[in-house]
Coordinates of C-alpha atoms in Angstrom, one line a residue:
M10 CA 31.3 2.8 13.1
T11 CA 32.6 5.1 10.4
R12 CA 32.3 3.9 6.8
P13 CA 35.5 2.7 4.9
L14 CA 37.8 5.4 3.4
S15 CA 39.6 5.5 0.1
G16 CA 42.6 3.4 -1.1
R17 CA 43.7 0.8 -3.6
A18 CA 42.0 -2.4 -4.8
T19 CA 43.2 -5.7 -3.5
G20 CA 42.3 -9.4 -3.6
F21 CA 40.1 -10.6 -0.7
R22 CA 40.0 -14.3 0.2
R23 CA 37.1 -15.8 2.0
S24 CA 37.4 -15.9 5.8
R25 CA 35.2 -16.4 8.7
R26 CA 36.0 -15.0 12.1
A27 CA 38.2 -17.8 13.7
L28 CA 41.3 -19.7 13.0
A29 CA 39.9 -23.0 14.2
L30 CA 38.2 -25.9 12.5
P31 CA 35.1 -27.5 14.1
V32 CA 35.3 -30.3 16.6
G33 CA 31.8 -31.6 17.4
M34 CA 30.5 -32.9 20.6
A35 CA 27.3 -34.9 21.2
V36 CA 24.6 -32.7 22.8
A37 CA 20.9 -32.4 22.7
S38 CA 19.2 -31.6 19.4
A39 CA 16.7 -28.9 18.8
V40 CA 12.9 -29.2 18.4
A41 CA 11.0 -26.1 17.2
F42 CA 8.1 -24.2 18.6
L43 CA 7.0 -20.6 18.2
P44 CA 7.3 -18.3 21.3
G45 CA 5.4 -15.0 21.4
S46 CA 8.1 -12.4 21.1
A47 CA 7.3 -12.0 17.4
S48 CA 4.2 -12.7 15.3
A49 CA 4.2 -15.8 13.1
R50 CA 1.0 -15.6 11.0
P51 CA 0.0 -17.5 7.9
A52 CA -0.5 -15.5 4.8
T53 CA -4.1 -14.4 4.1
L54 CA -5.8 -12.6 1.2
P55 CA -4.1 -10.6 -1.6
D56 CA -3.6 -6.9 -1.3
A57 CA -2.4 -6.1 -4.8
P58 CA -3.8 -6.5 -8.3
A59 CA -3.3 -9.9 -9.8
S60 CA -1.5 -8.4 -12.8
A61 CA 1.3 -7.2 -10.4
L62 CA 1.8 -10.7 -8.9
S63 CA 3.2 -14.0 -10.1
A64 CA 2.4 -17.6 -9.4
P65 CA 5.1 -20.1 -8.4
S66 CA 6.4 -22.8 -10.7
A67 CA 5.3 -26.2 -9.6
D68 CA 8.8 -27.7 -9.7
A69 CA 10.9 -24.7 -8.5
P70 CA 13.0 -25.1 -5.4
S71 CA 11.9 -23.2 -2.3
M72 CA 14.1 -20.2 -1.3
S73 CA 14.3 -18.0 1.7
Y74 CA 13.6 -14.2 1.6
V75 CA 13.3 -11.2 3.8
V76 CA 10.7 -8.6 3.0
N77 CA 11.1 -5.2 4.7
V78 CA 8.2 -2.9 5.3
R79 CA 7.3 0.0 7.7
P80 CA 7.3 -1.3 11.3
G81 CA 4.0 -2.1 12.8
K82 CA 1.4 -4.8 12.6
G83 CA -0.7 -3.0 10.1
S84 CA 2.1 -2.7 7.6
T85 CA 3.2 -6.4 8.0
A86 CA -0.4 -7.6 7.7
R87 CA -0.9 -5.8 4.4
A88 CA 2.4 -7.1 3.1
E89 CA 1.6 -10.6 4.1
R90 CA -1.5 -10.6 1.9
A91 CA 0.6 -9.6 -1.1
I92 CA 3.2 -12.2 -0.1
A93 CA 0.6 -14.9 -0.3
K94 CA -0.6 -13.8 -3.7
A95 CA 3.0 -13.9 -5.0
G96 CA 3.4 -17.5 -3.8
G97 CA 5.2 -16.9 -0.5
D98 CA 4.7 -18.5 2.9
V99 CA 5.3 -16.3 5.9
V100 CA 7.7 -18.0 8.3
I101 CA 7.7 -15.2 10.9
A102 CA 7.0 -11.5 11.0
Y103 CA 9.0 -9.2 13.2
D104 CA 6.4 -6.4 13.4
R105 CA 8.5 -4.1 15.6
I106 CA 11.2 -3.7 12.9
G107 CA 9.1 -4.5 9.8
V108 CA 11.1 -7.6 8.7
I109 CA 9.2 -10.6 7.4
V110 CA 10.9 -13.9 6.7
V111 CA 9.3 -15.7 3.8
H112 CA 9.7 -19.0 1.9
S113 CA 8.7 -19.2 -1.7
A114 CA 9.2 -21.5 -4.7
N115 CA 8.3 -18.6 -7.1
P116 CA 11.6 -17.7 -8.9
D117 CA 10.1 -14.2 -9.5
F118 CA 9.0 -13.7 -5.9
A119 CA 11.5 -11.0 -4.9
R120 CA 11.1 -9.0 -8.1
T121 CA 7.3 -9.2 -7.8
I122 CA 7.0 -8.3 -4.1
R123 CA 9.3 -5.3 -4.6
G124 CA 6.7 -3.8 -6.8
V125 CA 4.0 -3.9 -4.1
K126 CA 3.1 -0.6 -2.4
G127 CA 4.5 -0.4 1.1
V128 CA 7.5 -2.8 0.5
D129 CA 10.8 -1.0 1.2
S130 CA 13.0 -3.8 0.0
A131 CA 13.0 -7.6 -0.5
G132 CA 15.6 -10.1 -1.3
A133 CA 16.8 -13.7 -1.2
T134 CA 18.8 -14.5 1.9
R135 CA 20.8 -17.2 0.2
T136 CA 21.7 -18.4 -3.4
A137 CA 21.2 -22.1 -2.6
P138 CA 17.7 -23.6 -2.2
L139 CA 16.5 -24.4 1.3
S140 CA 18.0 -27.6 2.5
A141 CA 18.9 -29.5 5.7
Q142 CA 21.5 -27.5 7.3
S143 CA 31.6 -24.6 9.6
D144 CA 34.0 -22.9 10.9
N145 CA 36.0 -21.9 7.8
A146 CA 39.4 -21.6 9.5
L147 CA 42.8 -20.2 8.8
A148 CA 44.5 -22.9 10.9
A149 CA 43.6 -25.9 12.9
E150 CA 42.7 -25.4 16.6
R151 CA 44.7 -27.2 19.2
P152 CA 43.2 -28.9 22.2
L153 CA 44.8 -28.3 25.6
T154 CA 47.0 -31.2 26.5
A155 CA 46.9 -33.0 29.8
A156 CA 50.6 -32.1 30.5
E157 CA 49.9 -28.4 29.9
A158 CA 46.9 -28.5 32.2
R159 CA 49.0 -30.1 35.0
A160 CA 51.8 -27.6 34.5
A161 CA 49.4 -24.7 34.6
A162 CA 47.7 -25.9 37.7
G163 CA 51.0 -26.1 39.4
R164 CA 51.8 -22.5 38.6
A165 CA 48.4 -21.0 39.5
A166 CA 48.7 -18.3 42.2
A167 CA 46.3 -17.8 45.0
G168 CA 43.0 -16.6 43.6
Q169 CA 43.7 -17.8 40.0
D170 CA 41.8 -20.5 38.2
E171 CA 43.9 -23.6 37.4
L172 CA 44.5 -22.7 33.7
E173 CA 44.8 -19.0 34.1
P174 CA 48.6 -19.0 33.9
L175 CA 48.2 -20.0 30.2
Q176 CA 45.9 -17.0 29.5
W177 CA 48.4 -14.4 28.4
D178 CA 45.4 -12.5 27.0
L179 CA 44.0 -11.4 30.4
P180 CA 47.0 -9.4 31.5
A181 CA 47.3 -8.0 28.0
M182 CA 44.1 -6.0 28.7
K183 CA 44.6 -5.8 32.5
A184 CA 41.7 -8.1 33.1
D185 CA 43.6 -10.0 35.9
K186 CA 44.0 -6.7 37.8
A187 CA 40.3 -5.8 37.1
H188 CA 39.2 -9.1 38.8
E189 CA 40.8 -7.9 42.0
I190 CA 38.2 -5.1 42.1
S191 CA 35.2 -6.6 40.4
L192 CA 34.2 -9.7 38.4
G193 CA 31.2 -8.0 36.9
S194 CA 27.5 -7.9 37.8
R195 CA 25.0 -10.8 37.7
E196 CA 22.5 -8.3 36.4
V197 CA 24.5 -8.0 33.1
T198 CA 24.0 -10.5 30.2
V199 CA 26.1 -10.9 27.1
A200 CA 24.5 -12.8 24.2
V201 CA 26.7 -14.9 22.0
L202 CA 25.2 -15.0 18.4
D203 CA 27.1 -18.0 17.2
S204 CA 27.0 -21.8 16.7
G205 CA 25.7 -22.6 20.2
V206 CA 26.9 -22.8 23.7
D207 CA 27.1 -26.0 25.9
D208 CA 25.7 -24.7 29.2
T209 CA 26.6 -27.9 31.0
H210 CA 30.3 -27.0 30.9
P211 CA 31.6 -26.4 34.5
D212 CA 33.0 -23.0 33.5
I213 CA 29.8 -21.9 31.7
A214 CA 27.0 -23.4 33.8
P215 CA 27.4 -21.0 36.8
N216 CA 26.9 -18.0 34.5
F217 CA 24.5 -19.2 31.9
D218 CA 21.3 -17.2 31.2
R219 CA 18.7 -19.8 30.0
R220 CA 15.9 -17.2 29.8
A221 CA 17.8 -15.1 27.2
S222 CA 19.0 -18.1 25.2
A223 CA 17.4 -19.7 22.1
S224 CA 18.1 -21.2 18.7
C225 CA 17.3 -18.8 15.8
L226 CA 17.9 -21.2 12.9
G227 CA 15.6 -20.4 10.0
G228 CA 14.7 -17.1 11.6
V229 CA 12.4 -18.5 14.3
P230 CA 13.4 -18.4 18.0
V231 CA 13.3 -21.9 19.7
Q232 CA 14.0 -22.7 23.4
K233 CA 12.5 -26.2 23.7
D234 CA 14.9 -29.0 24.4
N235 CA 17.9 -26.7 25.0
A236 CA 18.0 -25.8 21.3
W237 CA 20.7 -23.2 21.9
R238 CA 23.3 -25.9 22.4
P239 CA 25.7 -27.1 19.6
V240 CA 24.7 -30.5 18.2
A241 CA 26.9 -33.5 17.4
K242 CA 29.7 -32.7 14.9
E243 CA 28.8 -29.0 15.0
S244 CA 31.3 -26.2 15.3
D245 CA 32.6 -25.4 18.8
H246 CA 33.2 -21.8 17.8
G247 CA 30.4 -20.3 19.9
M248 CA 31.5 -22.2 22.9
H249 CA 35.0 -20.8 22.7
V250 CA 33.7 -17.3 22.3
A251 CA 31.4 -17.7 25.4
G252 CA 34.3 -18.8 27.6
S253 CA 36.4 -15.8 26.7
I254 CA 33.6 -13.5 27.8
A255 CA 32.3 -15.1 31.0
A256 CA 34.0 -18.4 32.1
A257 CA 33.4 -18.5 35.8
K258 CA 36.2 -17.7 38.3
N259 CA 35.6 -20.9 40.3
G260 CA 39.0 -22.3 41.0
T261 CA 39.1 -24.6 38.0
G262 CA 39.5 -24.2 34.2
I263 CA 39.9 -20.7 32.7
T264 CA 38.7 -17.3 33.6
G265 CA 36.6 -15.0 31.3
V266 CA 37.2 -11.3 30.9
A267 CA 34.0 -10.7 32.9
P268 CA 33.6 -13.9 35.0
G269 CA 30.8 -12.5 37.1
V270 CA 28.3 -11.6 34.3
K271 CA 25.9 -13.9 32.6
V272 CA 26.2 -15.3 29.1
A273 CA 23.4 -16.3 26.8
S274 CA 23.5 -18.5 23.6
L275 CA 21.7 -17.4 20.5
K276 CA 22.3 -20.0 17.9
V277 CA 22.5 -18.5 14.5
A278 CA 24.9 -20.7 12.6
E279 CA 23.6 -23.6 10.5
P280 CA 24.8 -26.9 12.1
A281 CA 25.9 -28.6 8.8
T282 CA 27.4 -25.7 7.0
G283 CA 28.4 -23.2 9.7
L284 CA 26.7 -20.5 7.6
Y285 CA 25.1 -17.4 9.3
Y286 CA 22.1 -16.4 7.2
T287 CA 20.2 -13.1 7.5
E288 CA 17.0 -14.5 8.9
A289 CA 18.8 -16.2 11.8
V290 CA 20.9 -13.0 12.5
V291 CA 17.8 -10.9 12.5
C292 CA 16.1 -13.3 15.0
G293 CA 19.2 -13.2 17.2
F294 CA 19.3 -9.4 17.5
V295 CA 15.5 -9.2 18.1
W296 CA 15.5 -11.9 20.7
A297 CA 18.4 -10.3 22.5
A298 CA 16.7 -7.0 22.5
D299 CA 13.4 -8.4 23.8
H300 CA 15.1 -10.3 26.6
G301 CA 17.1 -7.5 28.1
V302 CA 20.6 -8.4 26.8
D303 CA 23.2 -5.7 27.6
V304 CA 25.9 -6.7 25.0
T305 CA 25.8 -8.9 21.9
N306 CA 28.9 -10.5 20.5
N307 CA 29.1 -11.2 16.7
S308 CA 32.1 -13.2 15.6
Y309 CA 30.9 -13.9 12.1
Y310 CA 29.8 -12.3 8.9
T311 CA 26.3 -12.7 7.5
D312 CA 26.4 -15.2 4.6
P313 CA 26.4 -15.8 1.7
W314 CA 27.9 -12.4 0.8
L315 CA 31.2 -11.3 2.3
F316 CA 30.1 -7.8 1.4
N317 CA 26.4 -6.8 0.8
C318 CA 26.1 -4.1 -1.8
T319 CA 23.2 -1.7 -1.7
T320 CA 23.3 -1.4 -5.5
D321 CA 22.0 -5.0 -5.7
D322 CA 18.3 -5.4 -4.9
D323 CA 18.7 -8.7 -3.0
Q324 CA 21.8 -7.6 -1.0
K325 CA 20.2 -4.2 -0.2
A326 CA 17.4 -6.0 1.5
L327 CA 19.8 -8.0 3.6
V328 CA 21.6 -4.8 4.7
D329 CA 18.2 -3.3 5.5
A330 CA 17.0 -6.3 7.5
V331 CA 20.2 -6.8 9.6
G332 CA 20.6 -3.1 10.1
R333 CA 17.0 -2.8 11.4
A334 CA 17.6 -5.7 13.8
A335 CA 20.9 -4.3 15.1
R336 CA 19.5 -0.8 15.6
Y337 CA 16.5 -2.3 17.5
A338 CA 18.9 -4.2 19.8
E339 CA 20.8 -0.9 20.5
R340 CA 17.6 1.0 21.1
K341 CA 16.5 -1.6 23.6
G342 CA 19.8 -1.2 25.5
A343 CA 22.4 -3.5 23.9
V344 CA 25.9 -2.7 22.8
N345 CA 26.7 -4.6 19.6
V346 CA 30.3 -5.8 19.3
A347 CA 31.7 -7.5 16.1
A348 CA 34.8 -9.1 14.7
A349 CA 36.6 -7.2 11.9
G350 CA 37.6 -10.4 9.9
N351 CA 40.6 -12.5 9.2
A352 CA 41.6 -11.7 5.6
K353 CA 44.5 -9.3 6.6
T354 CA 42.9 -6.8 4.3
D355 CA 42.7 -3.0 4.5
L356 CA 39.0 -2.4 4.6
A357 CA 39.4 1.4 4.2
Q358 CA 40.2 1.1 0.5
E359 CA 37.8 2.4 -2.1
E360 CA 37.6 -0.9 -3.9
I361 CA 38.1 -4.6 -2.8
V362 CA 38.1 -7.6 -5.0
D363 CA 35.9 -10.3 -3.5
K364 CA 36.5 -13.7 -4.9
T365 CA 34.5 -15.6 -2.3
S366 CA 30.9 -14.7 -2.7
P367 CA 28.3 -16.2 -2.7
N368 CA 29.8 -18.8 -0.5
D369 CA 26.8 -21.2 -0.5
T370 CA 26.9 -21.9 -4.3
T371 CA 29.6 -20.9 -6.8
P372 CA 31.6 -17.7 -5.9
V373 CA 32.0 -15.1 -8.6
T374 CA 34.9 -12.6 -8.7
R375 CA 33.6 -9.1 -8.3
T376 CA 35.1 -5.7 -7.4
I377 CA 33.1 -4.0 -4.7
N378 CA 32.9 -0.3 -3.8
T379 CA 33.4 0.0 -0.1
A380 CA 31.2 3.1 0.0
E381 CA 28.1 1.0 -0.9
C382 CA 29.1 -2.6 0.1
F383 CA 29.3 -3.7 3.7
D384 CA 30.3 -6.6 5.9
L385 CA 27.3 -7.5 8.1
P386 CA 27.1 -6.7 11.0
S387 CA 30.6 -5.4 11.6
Q388 CA 30.3 -2.4 9.3
L389 CA 26.8 -1.3 10.4
P390 CA 26.6 2.1 12.1
G391 CA 26.9 1.9 15.8
V392 CA 28.5 -1.5 15.9
V393 CA 31.9 -1.8 17.7
T394 CA 34.4 -3.2 15.2
V395 CA 37.3 -5.1 16.8
S396 CA 40.7 -6.0 15.3
A397 CA 43.0 -8.6 16.8
T398 CA 46.4 -8.5 18.5
G399 CA 48.8 -11.3 19.4
A400 CA 50.9 -12.0 22.4
K401 CA 53.5 -9.5 21.4
N402 CA 50.9 -6.7 21.4
I403 CA 50.9 -6.0 17.7
K404 CA 48.3 -6.6 15.0
A405 CA 47.7 -10.3 14.4
S406 CA 49.0 -11.5 11.1
Y407 CA 45.5 -12.3 9.8
S408 CA 43.5 -9.4 11.2
N409 CA 41.7 -7.0 8.9
Y410 CA 42.4 -3.3 9.5
G411 CA 41.6 0.1 8.1
K412 CA 41.6 3.7 9.3
G413 CA 38.0 4.7 10.1
V414 CA 36.9 1.1 10.1
I415 CA 38.5 -0.4 13.2
D416 CA 37.1 1.0 16.4
I417 CA 39.2 -0.8 19.1
T418 CA 41.5 -3.8 19.4
A419 CA 41.7 -6.8 21.8
P420 CA 43.7 -10.0 22.1
G421 CA 42.7 -12.6 19.4
G422 CA 46.0 -14.5 19.3
D423 CA 48.3 -15.4 16.5
A424 CA 50.5 -18.3 15.4
T425 CA 53.1 -18.9 18.2
R426 CA 55.9 -18.7 15.6
Y427 CA 54.9 -15.1 14.9
Q428 CA 54.0 -13.9 18.4
A429 CA 55.1 -16.2 21.2
P430 CA 53.7 -15.5 24.7
N431 CA 55.9 -15.1 27.8
P432 CA 56.0 -18.2 30.0
P433 CA 54.2 -19.8 31.6
A434 CA 51.9 -19.4 28.7
V435 CA 52.9 -21.8 25.8
D436 CA 50.6 -21.0 22.8
G437 CA 50.1 -17.7 21.0
R438 CA 46.4 -18.4 20.5
I439 CA 43.6 -17.9 22.9
L440 CA 42.7 -20.7 25.4
S441 CA 39.0 -21.0 26.1
T442 CA 36.2 -23.5 26.7
L443 CA 35.0 -26.2 24.3
P444 CA 31.9 -28.5 24.6
G445 CA 31.9 -31.4 26.9
G446 CA 33.9 -29.8 29.7
K447 CA 37.0 -29.4 27.5
F448 CA 39.4 -26.6 26.7
G449 CA 41.4 -25.6 23.6
Y450 CA 43.2 -22.9 21.6
K451 CA 41.8 -20.8 18.8
G452 CA 42.9 -17.6 17.1
G453 CA 41.1 -15.0 15.1
T454 CA 39.2 -11.7 15.3
S455 CA 36.4 -14.1 16.5
M456 CA 38.5 -14.3 19.7
A457 CA 39.2 -10.6 19.9
S458 CA 35.6 -9.5 19.7
P459 CA 34.5 -11.4 22.9
H460 CA 37.4 -9.8 24.8
A461 CA 36.1 -6.4 23.9
A462 CA 32.5 -7.5 24.6
G463 CA 33.7 -8.7 28.1
V464 CA 35.0 -5.2 28.8
A465 CA 31.7 -3.7 27.6
A466 CA 30.0 -6.0 30.1
L467 CA 32.3 -4.8 32.9
L468 CA 31.5 -1.2 32.0
K469 CA 27.8 -2.0 32.1
S470 CA 28.3 -3.6 35.5
T471 CA 30.1 -0.4 36.8
H472 CA 27.5 1.9 35.2
P473 CA 24.3 -0.1 35.3
H474 CA 22.1 2.8 34.1
A475 CA 24.3 3.9 31.2
S476 CA 23.0 3.9 27.7
P477 CA 24.7 1.9 24.9
Q478 CA 26.1 5.1 23.6
R479 CA 27.5 5.9 27.0
I480 CA 29.1 2.5 27.4
K481 CA 30.7 2.8 23.9
A482 CA 32.0 6.2 24.7
L483 CA 33.6 4.9 27.9
L484 CA 35.0 1.9 26.1
Y485 CA 36.7 4.1 23.6
R486 CA 37.8 6.8 26.1
Q487 CA 39.4 4.3 28.5
A488 CA 41.2 2.2 25.8
D489 CA 45.0 2.2 26.0
A490 CA 46.3 4.1 23.0
M491 CA 48.5 2.2 20.6
A492 CA 50.7 3.7 18.0
C493 CA 51.0 2.2 14.5
T494 CA 53.4 -0.7 14.2
D495 CA 55.8 0.7 11.6
P496 CA 57.2 -1.1 9.8
Y497 CA 54.8 -4.0 10.2
D498 CA 56.6 -7.2 9.3
F499 CA 54.8 -10.0 11.2
D500 CA 56.9 -12.9 9.9
G501 CA 60.3 -11.1 10.0
D502 CA 61.1 -11.7 6.3
G503 CA 62.1 -8.1 5.7
K504 CA 58.9 -7.3 3.7
V505 CA 56.3 -4.9 4.9
D506 CA 53.1 -6.8 5.3
A507 CA 50.6 -4.0 5.9
V508 CA 50.7 -0.2 6.3
C509 CA 49.0 1.4 9.3
E510 CA 47.5 4.9 8.8
G511 CA 46.7 7.3 11.6
D512 CA 48.2 8.5 14.9
R513 CA 48.6 7.0 18.3
N514 CA 45.1 8.0 19.4
K515 CA 43.3 6.5 16.4
N516 CA 44.7 4.4 13.6
G517 CA 43.8 1.7 11.1
F518 CA 45.4 -1.2 13.1
Y519 CA 44.2 -0.6 16.6
G520 CA 41.4 2.0 16.4
V521 CA 41.5 3.9 19.7
G522 CA 43.7 1.2 21.2
M523 CA 43.5 -1.8 23.5
A524 CA 40.3 -2.4 25.4
D525 CA 41.1 -1.8 29.1
A526 CA 39.3 -4.0 31.6
L527 CA 40.9 -2.4 34.7
D528 CA 39.6 1.1 33.9
A529 CA 36.2 -0.5 33.2
V530 CA 35.7 -1.5 36.8
R531 CA 37.3 1.5 38.5
K532 CA 36.1 4.6 36.6

């Protein structure tokens, strides 16, 4: 995507990518083991003078770091020797992209290792010490009621799933018409980098790709004991996202945008906190790349910094690590799709006041320059950045925006009082799957991103040999252009709530327009 453009400074409140609070379900817990897709080697002998290296303090807490070097086993092996001398323990080394995950109790570890020859960047992935590991929401989710389910089932037309009459989002992007032509290909997989997916759900089980699924917590991929599933009391965010992409068209429940493709779970959110740390995100992209995933959905930002500034040594390393992993996934054939965020902020300004970072310890107010500070992964080059619309087909009240930042838009839902859907739909948010065979409503750019990812999956189904660049070009070219909403007054109080810049074909609210599922299957 294009970097943010100039504008005025504004306040920026902390937001994740969904409007829903977590509702946990009891499922299997994870047990770790190390598969062979990336090397995980213990540190060996030092490769730098002792004078350049520091020893750890005996009582210092252990922290997590990424160390970035030139890709290749030789480079990482040399760096590992210096890491050991500096008091670091290698957790895993992703040789192909030159990213090494390290734990160290040495408070000077990052500063020390940056001075080692061959190290491009290094930084702490969090500001809190390592500990046992939420959906920070704008409004509570709402479960589907039994009465609504009965009413919807009675209205379902021939060929519709029982709850499809409540899914106003499908006709908003012509997905219902697309399904008359194609449901998508079983050869296409979309990976959900999120809080985990319950693959026992009747709407997910038919389309679940176990081979491409894993937990990436701590930066290490784990498949044993269904580690990709959400655990008890964990966020159901990833499960909702997965259903919007690929809930099966099987006569019951809801219908995904691409109900014939496969969906994989890459668990990257810490169970207790809901935070998405760099090492887990890197693992998710690399695992997806190495397992033939065609599309990744990223409905989060990488914690603990809302924006990572390349002028800060630690944050620069995080931009480097996640950027390498995302580029690797694209080089291996994946289209990366990400949510724009829920702070109703113009991301195209020159400066933004961030009062929310770091979010794992005590936030400090700072003014960031958008030319050098980035939301990860949504503002990385090549990533499809998605804003959200509501049931009245205008920008959702919470959705971030910005000319040159937003690439495309898709339904993410809004408060019903702002954008009420046409009957028989009853809620302005998005209905999708929840763990334990349940369904519920959520709203956010978290919900818009999987809709766009579903269209990308339909495009890949139609054009199986197309490169990620070709799929993105088709996604943008086929989108339905949307003019700026002017004036934009989402709550009808007579006050302009945001200003959209640009023309009908490309603007700050909607990018190139609404993702079009119908064109994706017929052109």
